[in-house]
Amino acid sequence: MPLTAGIVGLPNVGKSTLFNAITNSQVLAENYPFATIAPNVGVVEVPDERMENIVELFHPKKTIYTTFEFTDIAGLVKGASKGEGLGNQFLSHIRQTDAICHVVRCLDDSNIMHVEGSVDPLRDIEEINVELCIADLETVDNRISKVERKAQTKEKDAVQEYAVLKKLKEALEQGTPVRLLELNDTELDYLKGFSLLTAKPVIYVANMSEDEVGSPEDNHYYQVVKEFAEKEGSACIAISAKLEHELSSLSKEEKIAFLEDLGIKRSGLEEIIQAAYHLLGLRTFFTVGEPECRAWTFKEGMKAPQCAGVIHTDFERGFIRAEIYSYEDLMEYKTELALKEHGKIRSEGKEYVMKDGDIVFFRFNV
């Protein structure tokens, strides 16, 4: 499954322009036969220089990068939870995403109307957070109504769940996102089943002008958003949605040259993806060969059989061992034959904790 993020924000902050850039960069559906791309979903490849170097050595017939899936919803407005605007109708579309990309306007432009009449990033962030808290509060209240009676009968699981729900309710009523609460392991286990929007990690996407994005620290609005994000332990990425849209129509070589001219190392889209990987504790392993080279996403701490299951459940069920070497060793020795000769290919069992950049062949028997 690809990494997924939901895009939220007020109207006219750059959400649509950013999403248009994403859909213009979208991978072809035929490369991912099990993915049906809905109108409000964009799927892009996760850039990885390691994969490019691996492909140069193996010359595979097919190359498949891991992917990142963005789900866009209509712009939220103040009072959305009470029926204002259209955004709240679509919040259910992003409940199953891994993270939230909160687009915040950080540029002055008299040609683009702001729904509140002025540019104020903190006010905008607060408005969206309030609407997400109210949406989550409705979810929590609905769940409380279902378990309250069981809790009163002292049913153990219901009592525990009810206690967690009351704690969440109290925080949400105060406008506190669930992700800011200190929860123990038991509480976190219950939380997983609620699909709360404010429990998801957030990447604040500060949308600024093309002229400023190369030096975001000079943008006052960006400084305000960055400080806010740091206080709550979230990421803050500076982008120019307009620039991203322009980049989406260019070839890979043209993109690199364009960004170099602007003094920018990576596109904003790449920065968002990297930030999401960091926030979610995600890593990449590779499977290689002449037929296909492919990147796979896994959670840090996963063991070899679990990672085999990322490829196919049968691989995990019938796991025997994993034959592994590192990307760094491949770059040094260039061929699998040379890796064998130098003892760099290891055989690992069920307790092996996979590492970022591992290149692996799974042995299994079903």
CSV table of C-alpha atoms in Angstrom, one decimal:
chain,number,residue,atom,x,y,z
A,1,MET,CA,0.0,0.0,0.0
A,2,PRO,CA,1.3,3.5,-0.8
A,3,LEU,CA,1.9,6.1,1.8
A,4,THR,CA,-1.2,8.4,1.9
A,5,ALA,CA,-1.7,12.0,2.9
A,6,GLY,CA,-4.9,14.1,3.0
A,7,ILE,CA,-4.6,17.8,1.9
A,8,VAL,CA,-6.5,20.3,3.9
A,9,GLY,CA,-6.7,24.1,4.0
A,10,LEU,CA,-8.9,27.1,3.6
A,11,PRO,CA,-10.0,28.1,0.0
A,12,ASN,CA,-7.5,30.2,-2.1
A,13,VAL,CA,-4.4,29.1,-0.1
A,14,GLY,CA,-2.9,27.1,-3.0
A,15,LYS,CA,-4.4,23.7,-2.3
A,16,SER,CA,-5.8,23.3,-5.8
A,17,THR,CA,-2.7,24.6,-7.5
A,18,LEU,CA,-0.6,22.1,-5.5
A,19,PHE,CA,-3.0,19.2,-6.2
A,20,ASN,CA,-2.9,20.1,-9.9
A,21,ALA,CA,0.9,19.8,-9.8
A,22,ILE,CA,0.5,16.4,-8.1
A,23,THR,CA,-1.9,15.1,-10.7
A,24,ASN,CA,0.2,16.3,-13.6
A,25,SER,CA,3.1,14.3,-12.0
A,26,GLN,CA,0.9,11.3,-11.5
A,27,VAL,CA,2.2,7.8,-12.2
A,28,LEU,CA,0.5,5.9,-15.0
A,29,ALA,CA,-2.2,3.6,-13.6
A,30,GLU,CA,-1.0,0.7,-15.6
A,31,ASN,CA,2.3,0.6,-13.7
A,32,TYR,CA,0.3,0.0,-10.5
A,33,PRO,CA,-2.4,-2.5,-11.6
A,34,PHE,CA,-4.1,-2.7,-8.2
A,35,ALA,CA,-4.6,1.0,-7.9
A,36,THR,CA,-7.8,2.8,-9.0
A,37,ILE,CA,-7.1,6.5,-9.1
A,38,ALA,CA,-10.1,8.5,-8.1
A,39,PRO,CA,-10.7,12.1,-9.3
A,40,ASN,CA,-9.6,13.6,-6.0
A,41,VAL,CA,-6.5,11.3,-5.6
A,42,GLY,CA,-3.1,11.8,-7.1
A,43,VAL,CA,-0.4,9.2,-6.9
A,44,VAL,CA,3.3,10.2,-7.4
A,45,GLU,CA,6.5,8.3,-7.3
A,46,VAL,CA,8.8,8.7,-4.2
A,47,PRO,CA,12.1,10.0,-5.6
A,48,ASP,CA,15.1,7.9,-4.5
A,49,GLU,CA,18.5,8.4,-5.9
A,50,ARG,CA,19.5,5.0,-4.7
A,51,MET,CA,17.0,3.4,-7.1
A,52,GLU,CA,18.4,5.3,-10.0
A,53,ASN,CA,21.9,4.0,-9.2
A,54,ILE,CA,20.6,0.4,-8.8
A,55,VAL,CA,18.9,0.5,-12.2
A,56,GLU,CA,22.2,1.6,-13.8
A,57,LEU,CA,23.8,-1.6,-12.5
A,58,PHE,CA,21.0,-4.1,-13.2
A,59,HIS,CA,19.3,-2.6,-16.4
A,60,PRO,CA,15.9,-4.1,-15.5
A,61,LYS,CA,13.0,-4.4,-17.9
A,62,LYS,CA,10.8,-2.7,-15.4
A,63,THR,CA,11.5,-0.2,-12.6
A,64,ILE,CA,8.9,0.5,-9.8
A,65,TYR,CA,9.4,3.1,-7.2
A,66,THR,CA,7.4,3.2,-4.0
A,67,THR,CA,4.5,5.7,-4.2
A,68,PHE,CA,2.9,8.5,-2.3
A,69,GLU,CA,-0.9,9.1,-2.6
A,70,PHE,CA,-2.5,12.5,-2.0
A,71,THR,CA,-6.2,12.9,-1.3
A,72,ASP,CA,-7.6,16.3,-1.9
A,73,ILE,CA,-10.9,17.7,-0.4
A,74,ALA,CA,-12.8,20.9,-0.9
A,75,GLY,CA,-11.4,23.9,1.0
A,76,LEU,CA,-12.7,24.1,4.5
A,77,VAL,CA,-14.2,27.3,5.9
A,78,LYS,CA,-15.0,28.6,9.3
A,79,GLY,CA,-18.2,26.8,10.4
A,80,ALA,CA,-17.7,23.9,8.1
A,81,SER,CA,-18.7,21.5,10.9
A,82,LYS,CA,-22.1,23.3,11.0
A,83,GLY,CA,-22.7,23.0,7.3
A,84,GLU,CA,-20.8,26.0,5.9
A,85,GLY,CA,-19.1,25.4,2.6
A,86,LEU,CA,-18.4,21.9,1.1
A,87,GLY,CA,-15.2,20.7,2.7
A,88,ASN,CA,-16.7,19.1,5.8
A,89,GLN,CA,-18.7,16.8,3.5
A,90,PHE,CA,-15.5,15.2,2.3
A,91,LEU,CA,-13.5,14.9,5.6
A,92,SER,CA,-14.4,11.2,5.6
A,93,HIS,CA,-12.3,10.8,2.5
A,94,ILE,CA,-9.1,11.5,4.5
A,95,ARG,CA,-9.8,9.6,7.7
A,96,GLN,CA,-7.8,6.6,6.5
A,97,THR,CA,-4.8,8.6,5.4
A,98,ASP,CA,-1.4,8.3,7.2
A,99,ALA,CA,-0.8,12.0,7.5
A,100,ILE,CA,-2.3,15.5,6.9
A,101,CYS,CA,-0.8,18.1,4.6
A,102,HIS,CA,-2.1,21.4,5.9
A,103,VAL,CA,-1.6,24.1,3.2
A,104,VAL,CA,-1.2,27.6,4.7
A,105,ARG,CA,-1.0,30.8,2.6
A,106,CYS,CA,2.2,32.7,3.3
A,107,LEU,CA,2.1,35.3,0.5
A,108,ASP,CA,0.5,38.6,-0.2
A,109,ASP,CA,-1.3,38.8,-3.6
A,110,SER,CA,-4.0,41.4,-4.2
A,111,ASN,CA,-5.2,39.3,-7.2
A,112,ILE,CA,-6.1,36.3,-5.0
A,113,MET,CA,-8.9,36.9,-2.5
A,114,HIS,CA,-8.6,35.5,1.0
A,115,VAL,CA,-11.8,34.3,2.6
A,116,GLU,CA,-11.0,36.2,5.8
A,117,GLY,CA,-9.9,39.3,3.9
A,118,SER,CA,-6.3,39.2,5.0
A,119,VAL,CA,-3.3,36.9,5.3
A,120,ASP,CA,-2.8,35.6,8.8
A,121,PRO,CA,-1.3,32.1,8.9
A,122,LEU,CA,-1.9,31.4,12.6
A,123,ARG,CA,-5.6,32.4,12.3
A,124,ASP,CA,-5.9,30.2,9.3
A,125,ILE,CA,-4.3,27.2,11.1
A,126,GLU,CA,-6.5,27.7,14.1
A,127,GLU,CA,-9.7,27.7,12.0
A,128,ILE,CA,-8.8,24.5,10.3
A,129,ASN,CA,-7.7,22.8,13.6
A,130,VAL,CA,-11.0,23.8,15.2
A,131,GLU,CA,-13.0,22.3,12.3
A,132,LEU,CA,-11.0,19.1,12.5
A,133,CYS,CA,-11.4,18.9,16.3
A,134,ILE,CA,-15.2,19.4,15.9
A,135,ALA,CA,-15.3,16.6,13.3
A,136,ASP,CA,-13.4,14.3,15.6
A,137,LEU,CA,-15.6,15.2,18.6
A,138,GLU,CA,-18.6,14.1,16.6
A,139,THR,CA,-16.9,10.7,16.0
A,140,VAL,CA,-15.9,10.4,19.7
A,141,ASP,CA,-19.4,11.3,20.8
A,142,ASN,CA,-20.9,8.7,18.5
A,143,ARG,CA,-18.6,6.0,19.9
A,144,ILE,CA,-19.3,7.0,23.5
A,145,SER,CA,-23.0,6.5,22.9
A,146,LYS,CA,-22.3,2.9,21.8
A,147,VAL,CA,-20.0,1.9,24.7
A,148,GLU,CA,-21.3,3.9,27.6
A,149,ARG,CA,-24.0,1.3,28.6
A,150,LYS,CA,-21.5,-1.5,28.4
A,151,ALA,CA,-19.1,0.5,30.5
A,152,GLN,CA,-21.7,0.9,33.2
A,153,THR,CA,-22.0,-2.9,33.4
A,154,LYS,CA,-18.3,-3.0,34.2
A,155,GLU,CA,-17.4,-4.9,31.1
A,156,LYS,CA,-13.6,-4.6,31.1
A,157,ASP,CA,-12.9,-3.6,27.5
A,158,ALA,CA,-15.8,-1.2,27.5
A,159,VAL,CA,-14.6,0.5,30.7
A,160,GLN,CA,-11.1,1.0,29.3
A,161,GLU,CA,-12.4,2.3,26.0
A,162,TYR,CA,-14.9,4.6,27.7
A,163,ALA,CA,-12.1,6.1,29.8
A,164,VAL,CA,-10.0,6.8,26.7
A,165,LEU,CA,-13.0,8.3,24.8
A,166,LYS,CA,-13.7,10.7,27.8
A,167,LYS,CA,-10.1,11.8,27.8
A,168,LEU,CA,-10.3,12.5,24.0
A,169,LYS,CA,-13.6,14.3,24.3
A,170,GLU,CA,-12.3,16.6,27.0
A,171,ALA,CA,-9.2,17.5,24.9
A,172,LEU,CA,-11.3,18.0,21.7
A,173,GLU,CA,-13.8,20.2,23.5
A,174,GLN,CA,-10.9,22.5,24.4
A,175,GLY,CA,-9.7,22.6,20.8
A,176,THR,CA,-6.6,20.4,21.5
A,177,PRO,CA,-5.7,18.0,18.7
A,178,VAL,CA,-5.4,14.4,19.8
A,179,ARG,CA,-1.8,14.2,18.5
A,180,LEU,CA,-0.7,16.6,21.2
A,181,LEU,CA,-2.0,14.3,24.1
A,182,GLU,CA,0.3,12.1,26.1
A,183,LEU,CA,-1.2,8.6,25.7
A,184,ASN,CA,0.0,5.3,27.0
A,185,ASP,CA,0.3,2.1,24.9
A,186,THR,CA,-3.2,0.9,25.9
A,187,GLU,CA,-4.8,4.2,25.0
A,188,LEU,CA,-2.9,4.3,21.7
A,189,ASP,CA,-4.2,0.8,20.8
A,190,TYR,CA,-7.8,2.1,21.2
A,191,LEU,CA,-7.0,5.2,19.3
A,192,LYS,CA,-6.1,3.3,16.2
A,193,GLY,CA,-9.6,2.1,15.7
A,194,PHE,CA,-11.1,5.6,15.8
A,195,SER,CA,-9.5,7.1,12.6
A,196,LEU,CA,-9.4,10.6,14.2
A,197,LEU,CA,-8.2,13.4,11.9
A,198,THR,CA,-6.4,15.3,14.7
A,199,ALA,CA,-4.5,12.1,15.7
A,200,LYS,CA,-2.6,12.1,12.5
A,201,PRO,CA,0.9,13.7,12.1
A,202,VAL,CA,0.7,17.0,10.3
A,203,ILE,CA,3.0,18.7,7.7
A,204,TYR,CA,2.4,22.4,7.5
A,205,VAL,CA,2.9,23.4,3.9
A,206,ALA,CA,3.7,27.1,3.7
A,207,ASN,CA,2.8,28.3,0.3
A,208,MET,CA,4.8,31.4,-0.8
A,209,SER,CA,5.8,33.1,-4.0
A,210,GLU,CA,8.3,31.8,-6.5
A,211,ASP,CA,10.7,34.6,-5.7
A,212,GLU,CA,10.7,33.8,-1.9
A,213,VAL,CA,10.7,29.9,-1.8
A,214,GLY,CA,14.5,29.8,-2.4
A,215,SER,CA,15.0,31.7,0.8
A,216,PRO,CA,12.0,30.9,3.0
A,217,GLU,CA,13.6,32.2,6.2
A,218,ASP,CA,13.2,35.7,4.8
A,219,ASN,CA,9.4,35.3,4.7
A,220,HIS,CA,7.8,36.5,7.9
A,221,TYR,CA,4.7,34.4,7.5
A,222,TYR,CA,6.8,31.3,7.0
A,223,GLN,CA,8.7,32.1,10.3
A,224,VAL,CA,5.4,32.2,12.1
A,225,VAL,CA,4.2,28.9,10.7
A,226,LYS,CA,7.6,27.2,11.3
A,227,GLU,CA,7.6,28.3,14.9
A,228,PHE,CA,4.1,27.0,15.5
A,229,ALA,CA,4.9,23.7,13.8
A,230,GLU,CA,8.0,23.3,16.0
A,231,LYS,CA,6.1,23.9,19.2
A,232,GLU,CA,3.8,21.0,18.4
A,233,GLY,CA,6.4,18.7,17.0
A,234,SER,CA,5.1,18.9,13.4
A,235,ALA,CA,7.0,19.5,10.1
A,236,CYS,CA,6.9,22.7,8.2
A,237,ILE,CA,7.8,22.7,4.4
A,238,ALA,CA,8.2,25.9,2.3
A,239,ILE,CA,6.8,25.5,-1.2
A,240,SER,CA,5.6,27.6,-4.1
A,241,ALA,CA,2.4,25.9,-5.4
A,242,LYS,CA,2.7,27.9,-8.6
A,243,LEU,CA,6.3,26.8,-9.1
A,244,GLU,CA,5.3,23.1,-8.4
A,245,HIS,CA,2.7,23.4,-11.1
A,246,GLU,CA,5.2,24.7,-13.6
A,247,LEU,CA,7.7,21.9,-12.6
A,248,SER,CA,5.1,19.2,-13.1
A,249,SER,CA,5.1,19.8,-16.9
A,250,LEU,CA,8.8,19.5,-17.3
A,251,SER,CA,11.0,16.5,-17.9
A,252,LYS,CA,13.3,15.2,-15.1
A,253,GLU,CA,16.3,16.8,-16.7
A,254,GLU,CA,14.5,20.1,-17.2
A,255,LYS,CA,13.3,20.1,-13.5
A,256,ILE,CA,16.8,19.6,-12.2
A,257,ALA,CA,18.2,22.5,-14.3
A,258,PHE,CA,15.2,24.8,-13.4
A,259,LEU,CA,15.7,24.1,-9.7
A,260,GLU,CA,19.5,24.6,-9.9
A,261,ASP,CA,18.9,28.0,-11.5
A,262,LEU,CA,16.7,29.0,-8.5
A,263,GLY,CA,19.2,27.6,-6.0
A,264,ILE,CA,16.8,24.9,-4.8
A,265,LYS,CA,18.0,21.4,-4.1
A,266,ARG,CA,14.7,19.6,-4.2
A,267,SER,CA,11.1,20.4,-5.3
A,268,GLY,CA,8.6,21.2,-2.6
A,269,LEU,CA,6.7,17.9,-3.5
A,270,GLU,CA,9.9,15.9,-2.7
A,271,GLU,CA,10.3,17.8,0.5
A,272,ILE,CA,6.8,17.0,1.6
A,273,ILE,CA,7.4,13.3,0.9
A,274,GLN,CA,10.7,13.2,2.8
A,275,ALA,CA,9.0,15.0,5.7
A,276,ALA,CA,6.2,12.4,5.7
A,277,TYR,CA,8.6,9.5,5.7
A,278,HIS,CA,10.5,11.0,8.7
A,279,LEU,CA,7.3,11.8,10.7
A,280,LEU,CA,5.9,8.3,10.1
A,281,GLY,CA,9.2,6.4,10.7
A,282,LEU,CA,9.2,4.9,7.3
A,283,ARG,CA,12.1,3.3,5.5
A,284,THR,CA,12.8,1.6,2.1
A,285,PHE,CA,14.1,-1.8,1.1
A,286,PHE,CA,14.7,-3.0,-2.5
A,287,THR,CA,14.2,-6.1,-4.6
A,288,VAL,CA,16.4,-6.3,-7.7
A,289,GLY,CA,17.0,-8.3,-10.8
A,290,GLU,CA,16.9,-8.1,-14.6
A,291,PRO,CA,13.2,-8.5,-14.8
A,292,GLU,CA,12.4,-5.9,-12.2
A,293,CYS,CA,13.9,-3.5,-9.7
A,294,ARG,CA,11.5,-2.3,-7.1
A,295,ALA,CA,11.4,-0.1,-3.9
A,296,TRP,CA,9.2,-1.1,-1.0
A,297,THR,CA,8.2,0.9,2.0
A,298,PHE,CA,8.3,-0.5,5.6
A,299,LYS,CA,8.0,0.8,9.1
A,300,GLU,CA,11.2,1.2,11.1
A,301,GLY,CA,11.6,-1.8,13.5
A,302,MET,CA,9.9,-4.3,11.2
A,303,LYS,CA,11.5,-7.7,11.0
A,304,ALA,CA,12.3,-9.7,7.9
A,305,PRO,CA,9.1,-11.8,7.8
A,306,GLN,CA,6.9,-8.7,8.2
A,307,CYS,CA,8.8,-7.0,5.3
A,308,ALA,CA,8.3,-10.1,3.2
A,309,GLY,CA,4.6,-9.7,3.9
A,310,VAL,CA,4.8,-6.2,2.4
A,311,ILE,CA,5.4,-8.0,-0.9
A,312,HIS,CA,2.9,-10.8,-0.4
A,313,THR,CA,1.2,-12.4,2.6
A,314,ASP,CA,2.4,-15.8,1.4
A,315,PHE,CA,6.0,-14.6,1.7
A,316,GLU,CA,5.5,-13.8,5.4
A,317,ARG,CA,3.5,-17.0,6.1
A,318,GLY,CA,6.0,-19.3,4.5
A,319,PHE,CA,9.2,-17.3,5.4
A,320,ILE,CA,12.4,-19.3,5.6
A,321,ARG,CA,15.2,-16.7,5.4
A,322,ALA,CA,16.2,-13.5,3.7
A,323,GLU,CA,19.4,-13.1,1.7
A,324,ILE,CA,20.5,-9.5,2.2
A,325,TYR,CA,23.2,-7.1,1.2
A,326,SER,CA,23.4,-3.3,1.7
A,327,TYR,CA,23.0,-0.6,-0.9
A,328,GLU,CA,26.4,0.8,0.1
A,329,ASP,CA,28.1,-2.5,-0.5
A,330,LEU,CA,26.4,-2.8,-3.9
A,331,MET,CA,27.7,0.6,-4.9
A,332,GLU,CA,31.3,-0.5,-3.8
A,333,TYR,CA,31.4,-3.9,-5.4
A,334,LYS,CA,29.0,-3.3,-8.4
A,335,THR,CA,27.9,-7.0,-8.9
A,336,GLU,CA,26.3,-9.7,-6.8
A,337,LEU,CA,29.1,-12.0,-7.8
A,338,ALA,CA,31.7,-9.6,-6.3
A,339,LEU,CA,29.5,-9.2,-3.2
A,340,LYS,CA,29.5,-13.0,-2.7
A,341,GLU,CA,33.3,-13.2,-3.2
A,342,HIS,CA,33.8,-10.6,-0.5
A,343,GLY,CA,31.2,-12.2,1.9
A,344,LYS,CA,28.8,-9.3,1.8
A,345,ILE,CA,25.7,-11.3,1.2
A,346,ARG,CA,24.2,-12.4,4.5
A,347,SER,CA,21.5,-15.0,5.3
A,348,GLU,CA,19.1,-13.6,8.0
A,349,GLY,CA,16.4,-15.3,9.9
A,350,LYS,CA,13.0,-14.4,11.4
A,351,GLU,CA,14.5,-12.1,14.1
A,352,TYR,CA,16.4,-9.8,11.7
A,353,VAL,CA,15.4,-6.2,11.9
A,354,MET,CA,15.4,-4.7,8.4
A,355,LYS,CA,17.4,-1.6,7.7
A,356,ASP,CA,16.9,1.2,5.3
A,357,GLY,CA,18.6,0.5,2.0
A,358,ASP,CA,18.6,-3.3,2.5
A,359,ILE,CA,18.6,-5.2,-0.8
A,360,VAL,CA,16.8,-8.5,-0.2
A,361,PHE,CA,15.8,-11.8,-1.7
A,362,PHE,CA,13.2,-13.7,0.4
A,363,ARG,CA,13.2,-17.5,0.6
A,364,PHE,CA,9.8,-18.9,1.5
A,365,ASN,CA,7.8,-22.1,1.2
A,366,VAL,CA,4.0,-22.3,1.2
